[in-house]
Short mmCIF file of C-alpha atoms in Angstrom, two decimals:
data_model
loop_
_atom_site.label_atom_id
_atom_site.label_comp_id
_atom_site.label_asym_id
_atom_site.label_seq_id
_atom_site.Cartn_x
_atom_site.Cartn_y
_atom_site.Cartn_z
CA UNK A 1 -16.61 5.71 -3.13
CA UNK A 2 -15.65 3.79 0.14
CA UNK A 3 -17.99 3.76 3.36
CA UNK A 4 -15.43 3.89 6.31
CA UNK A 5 -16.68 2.21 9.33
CA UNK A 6 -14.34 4.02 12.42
CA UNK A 7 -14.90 2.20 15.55
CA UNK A 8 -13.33 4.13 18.38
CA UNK A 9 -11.84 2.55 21.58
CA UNK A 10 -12.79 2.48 25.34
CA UNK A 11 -13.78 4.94 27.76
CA UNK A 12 -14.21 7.33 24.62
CA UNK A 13 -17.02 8.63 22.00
CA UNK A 14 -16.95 9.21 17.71
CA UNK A 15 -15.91 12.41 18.34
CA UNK A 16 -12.32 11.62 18.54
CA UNK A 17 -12.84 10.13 14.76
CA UNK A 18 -13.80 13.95 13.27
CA UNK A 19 -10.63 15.27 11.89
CA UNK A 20 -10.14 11.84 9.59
CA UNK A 21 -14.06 11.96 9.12
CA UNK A 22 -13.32 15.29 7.52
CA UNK A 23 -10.12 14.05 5.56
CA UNK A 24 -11.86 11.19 4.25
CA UNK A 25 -15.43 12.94 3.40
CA UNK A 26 -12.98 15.27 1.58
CA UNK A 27 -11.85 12.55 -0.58
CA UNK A 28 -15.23 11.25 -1.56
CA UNK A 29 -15.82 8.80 0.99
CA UNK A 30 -18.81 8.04 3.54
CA UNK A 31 -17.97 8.05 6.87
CA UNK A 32 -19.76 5.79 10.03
CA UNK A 33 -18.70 6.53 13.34
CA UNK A 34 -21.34 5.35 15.64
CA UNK A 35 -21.21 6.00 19.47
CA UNK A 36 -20.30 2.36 21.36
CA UNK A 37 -22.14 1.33 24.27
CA UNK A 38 -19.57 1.40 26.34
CA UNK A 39 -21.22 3.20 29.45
CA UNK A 40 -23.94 0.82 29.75
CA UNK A 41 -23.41 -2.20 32.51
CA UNK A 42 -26.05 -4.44 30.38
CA UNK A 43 -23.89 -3.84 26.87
CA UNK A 44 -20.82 -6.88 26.37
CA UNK A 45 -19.26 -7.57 22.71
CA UNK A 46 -22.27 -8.61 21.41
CA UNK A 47 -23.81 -5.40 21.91
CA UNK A 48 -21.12 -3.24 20.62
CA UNK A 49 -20.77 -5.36 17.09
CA UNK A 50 -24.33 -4.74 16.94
CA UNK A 51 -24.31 -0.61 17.19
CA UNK A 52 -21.97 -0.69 14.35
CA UNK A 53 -23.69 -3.21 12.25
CA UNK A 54 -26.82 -1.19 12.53
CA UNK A 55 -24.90 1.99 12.01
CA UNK A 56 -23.81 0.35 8.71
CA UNK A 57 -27.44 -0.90 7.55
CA UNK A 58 -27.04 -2.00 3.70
CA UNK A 59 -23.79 0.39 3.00
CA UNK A 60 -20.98 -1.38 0.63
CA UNK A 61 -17.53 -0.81 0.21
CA UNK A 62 -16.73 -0.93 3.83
CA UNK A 63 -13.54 -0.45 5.30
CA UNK A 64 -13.32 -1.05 9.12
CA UNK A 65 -10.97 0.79 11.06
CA UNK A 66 -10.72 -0.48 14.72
CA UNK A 67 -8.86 1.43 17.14
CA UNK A 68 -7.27 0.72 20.60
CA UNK A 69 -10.24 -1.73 22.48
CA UNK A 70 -11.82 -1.23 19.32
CA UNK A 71 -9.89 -4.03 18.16
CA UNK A 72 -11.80 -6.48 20.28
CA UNK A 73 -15.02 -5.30 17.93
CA UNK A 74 -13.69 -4.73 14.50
CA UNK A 75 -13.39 -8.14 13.52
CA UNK A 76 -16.96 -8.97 15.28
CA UNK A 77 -18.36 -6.69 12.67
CA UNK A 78 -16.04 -8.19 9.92
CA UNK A 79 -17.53 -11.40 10.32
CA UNK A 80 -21.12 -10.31 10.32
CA UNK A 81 -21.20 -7.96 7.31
CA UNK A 82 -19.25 -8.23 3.80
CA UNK A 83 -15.80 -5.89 4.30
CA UNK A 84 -13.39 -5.30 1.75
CA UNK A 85 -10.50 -4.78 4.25
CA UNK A 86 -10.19 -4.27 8.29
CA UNK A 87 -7.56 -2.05 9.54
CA UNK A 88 -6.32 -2.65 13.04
CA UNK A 89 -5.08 1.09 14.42
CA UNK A 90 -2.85 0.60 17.77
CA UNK A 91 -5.37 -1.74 18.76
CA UNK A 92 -6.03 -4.60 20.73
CA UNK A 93 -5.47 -7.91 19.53
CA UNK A 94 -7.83 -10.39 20.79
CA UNK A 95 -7.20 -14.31 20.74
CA UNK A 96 -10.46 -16.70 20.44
CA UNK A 97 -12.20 -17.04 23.68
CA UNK A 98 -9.54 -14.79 25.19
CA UNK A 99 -11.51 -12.08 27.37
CA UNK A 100 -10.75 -8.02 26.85
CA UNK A 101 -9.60 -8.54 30.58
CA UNK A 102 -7.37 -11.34 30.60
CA UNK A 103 -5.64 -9.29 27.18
CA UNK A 104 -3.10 -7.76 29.55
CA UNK A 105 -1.41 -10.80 31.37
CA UNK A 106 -1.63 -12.62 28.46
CA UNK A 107 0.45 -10.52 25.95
CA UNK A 108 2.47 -9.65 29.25
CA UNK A 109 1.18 -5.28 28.58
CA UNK A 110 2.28 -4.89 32.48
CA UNK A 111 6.04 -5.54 32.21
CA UNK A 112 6.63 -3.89 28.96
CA UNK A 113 4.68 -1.20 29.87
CA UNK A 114 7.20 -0.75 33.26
CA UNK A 115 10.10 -1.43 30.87
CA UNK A 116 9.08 1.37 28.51
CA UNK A 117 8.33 3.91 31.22
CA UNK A 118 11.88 2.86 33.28
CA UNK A 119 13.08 4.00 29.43
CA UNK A 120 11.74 7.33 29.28
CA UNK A 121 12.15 7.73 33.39
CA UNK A 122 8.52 7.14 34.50
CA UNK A 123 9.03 5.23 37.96
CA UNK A 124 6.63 2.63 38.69
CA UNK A 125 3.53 3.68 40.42
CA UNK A 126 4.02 7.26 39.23
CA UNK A 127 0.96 9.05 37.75
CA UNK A 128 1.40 11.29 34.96
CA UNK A 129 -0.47 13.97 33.17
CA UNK A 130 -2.44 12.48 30.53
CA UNK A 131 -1.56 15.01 27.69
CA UNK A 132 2.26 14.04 27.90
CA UNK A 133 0.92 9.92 28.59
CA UNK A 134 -1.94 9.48 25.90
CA UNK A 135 -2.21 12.90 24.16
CA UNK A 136 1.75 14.29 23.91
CA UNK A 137 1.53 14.40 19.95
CA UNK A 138 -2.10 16.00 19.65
CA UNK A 139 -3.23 19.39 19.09
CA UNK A 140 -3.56 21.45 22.48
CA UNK A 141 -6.86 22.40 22.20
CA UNK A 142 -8.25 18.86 20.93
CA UNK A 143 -6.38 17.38 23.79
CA UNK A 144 -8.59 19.71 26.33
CA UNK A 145 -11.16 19.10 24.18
CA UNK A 146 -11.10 15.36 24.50
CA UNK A 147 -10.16 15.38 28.60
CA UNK A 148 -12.91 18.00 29.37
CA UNK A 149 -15.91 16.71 26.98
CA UNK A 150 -15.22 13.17 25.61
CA UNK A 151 -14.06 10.95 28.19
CA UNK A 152 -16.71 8.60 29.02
CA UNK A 153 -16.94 5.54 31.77
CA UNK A 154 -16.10 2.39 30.49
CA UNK A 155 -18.52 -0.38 32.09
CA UNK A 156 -16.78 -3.34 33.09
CA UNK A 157 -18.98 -5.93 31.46
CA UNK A 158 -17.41 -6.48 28.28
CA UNK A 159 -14.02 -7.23 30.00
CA UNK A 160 -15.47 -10.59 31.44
CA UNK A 161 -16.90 -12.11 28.56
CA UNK A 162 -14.62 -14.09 25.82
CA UNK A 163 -13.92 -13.01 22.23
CA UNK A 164 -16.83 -14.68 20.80
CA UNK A 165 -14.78 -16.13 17.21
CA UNK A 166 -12.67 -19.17 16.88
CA UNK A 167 -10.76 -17.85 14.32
CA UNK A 168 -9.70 -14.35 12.43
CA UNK A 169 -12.70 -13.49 9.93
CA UNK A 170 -12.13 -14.09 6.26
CA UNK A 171 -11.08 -10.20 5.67
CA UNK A 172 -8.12 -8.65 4.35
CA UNK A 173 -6.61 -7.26 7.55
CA UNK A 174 -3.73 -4.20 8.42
CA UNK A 175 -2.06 -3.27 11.24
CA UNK A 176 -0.89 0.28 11.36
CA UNK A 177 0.40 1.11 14.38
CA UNK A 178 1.44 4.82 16.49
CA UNK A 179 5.24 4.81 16.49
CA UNK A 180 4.96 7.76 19.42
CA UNK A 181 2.71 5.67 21.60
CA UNK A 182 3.22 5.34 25.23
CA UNK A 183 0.21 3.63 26.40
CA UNK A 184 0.79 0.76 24.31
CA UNK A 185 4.68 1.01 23.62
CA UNK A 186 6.21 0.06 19.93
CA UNK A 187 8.24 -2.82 20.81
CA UNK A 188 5.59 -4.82 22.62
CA UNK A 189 2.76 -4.09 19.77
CA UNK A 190 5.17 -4.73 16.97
CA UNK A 191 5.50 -8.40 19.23
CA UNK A 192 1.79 -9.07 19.77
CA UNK A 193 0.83 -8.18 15.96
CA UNK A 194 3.77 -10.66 14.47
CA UNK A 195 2.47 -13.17 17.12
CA UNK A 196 -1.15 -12.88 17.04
CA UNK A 197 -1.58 -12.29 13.44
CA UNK A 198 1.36 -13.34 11.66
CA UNK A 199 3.24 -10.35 9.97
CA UNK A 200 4.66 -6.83 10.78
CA UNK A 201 2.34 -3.54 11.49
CA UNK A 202 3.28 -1.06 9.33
CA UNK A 203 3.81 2.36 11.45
CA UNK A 204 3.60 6.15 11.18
CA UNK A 205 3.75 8.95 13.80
CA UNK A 206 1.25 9.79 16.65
CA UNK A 207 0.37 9.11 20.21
CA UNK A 208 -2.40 7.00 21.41
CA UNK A 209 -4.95 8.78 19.30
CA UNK A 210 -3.04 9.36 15.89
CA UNK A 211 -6.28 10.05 14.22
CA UNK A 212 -6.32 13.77 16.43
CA UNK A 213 -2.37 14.26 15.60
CA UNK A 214 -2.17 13.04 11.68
CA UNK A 215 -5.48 12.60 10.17
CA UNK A 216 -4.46 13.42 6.61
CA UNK A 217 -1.46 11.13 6.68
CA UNK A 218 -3.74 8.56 8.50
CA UNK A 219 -6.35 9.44 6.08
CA UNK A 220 -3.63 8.34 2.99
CA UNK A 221 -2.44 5.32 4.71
CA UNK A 222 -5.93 3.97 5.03
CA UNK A 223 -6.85 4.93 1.19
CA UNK A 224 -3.22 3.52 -0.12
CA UNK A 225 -4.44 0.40 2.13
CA UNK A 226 -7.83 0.39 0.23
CA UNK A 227 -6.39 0.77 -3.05
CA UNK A 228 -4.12 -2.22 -2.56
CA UNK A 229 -6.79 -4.53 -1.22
#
């Protein structure tokens, strides 16, 4: 038995981790899914590694799966506690000493971001609905779900404050990445994650939040991930 360690992303609570808790608690596993800080002005980096290494206390087995500015803590927590394998899901990148808000300019997010909306004929400056943006490949009713109960304000703390490590931690590491995403478009993630860490993500379907859309075949991707580790 594994102890999954889900680590959701910004602006956003655990609860968008139930449908893979359920998948993987089907399969045997534990699950940790602890709330981030991330509407407290006080709370930086620091403070989020440390509601997840608490969360974790003295479990084994761990498998950390980081997603979206999640990535930014994953590896935090990888190089605090003893992880068998960190899996990076359409997440953030970070460089060392590179802060969550200088991220954008420096993997250049804004102009692929125009060039993938000018694809699918999103004009610049245009606002659109956030179920076809962030939520087009998830279940109706967890997308109102999610919009009406779970979106939380992101404090702007963390943003300022450099990624604490001055190199990757010591952990077998993944990248699986949304195929379907249009917040973070395919072509510039598959560039950051060869750049930033060296090899290809592997991909499957899903928006933004593949673990609403796909949980079981996110669920066995991450256990055909764990078995090969």
């Amino acid at each position: 038995m594994a102890t999954y360690v889900l680590i959701h992303g910004g602006a956003a609570d655990s609860w968008c981790w139930g449908p893979l808790a359920a998948e993987l608690r089907d399969r045997g596993h534990e699950v940790v899914a602890p709330d981030l800080p991330c509407d407290d002005e006080s709370a930086g980096l620091a403070e989020y590694a440390d509601a997840v290494v608490e969360a974790i206390g003295d479990r084994g087995q761990l498998v950390v799966v980081a997603h979206s500015f999640g990535g930014f803590t994953g590896p935090l927590v990888c190089d605090r506690v003893s992880a068998d394998l960190l899996v990076m899901l359409q997440a953030q990148v970070p460089a060392p000493g590179e802060s969550p808000g200088a991220w954008w300019d420096n993997t250049g997010y804004g102009p692929a971001r125009r060039e993938a909306d000018l694809r699918r004929g999103i004009t610049e400056g245009a606002e659109e609905d956030p179920r076809s943006f962030f939520l087009h490949d998830t279940p109706a009713d967890l997308a109102a779900e999610l919009l009406a109960e779970h979106q939380r304000h992101q404090a702007a703390t963390p943003f300022g404050e450099p990624w604490p490590l001055e190199a990757w931690p010591k952990v077998p590491t993944r990248f699986l990445m949304a195929s379907g995403d249009r917040f973070f478009p395919p072509e510039f993630m598959r560039r950051v994650v060869v750049e930033r860490l060296g090899f290809q993500p592997d991909e499957m379907p899903g928006d933004h939040l593949p673990m609403l859309g796909h949980p079981k075949e996110l669920a066995e991707r991450l256990e055909a991930y764990r078995a090969e580790s």
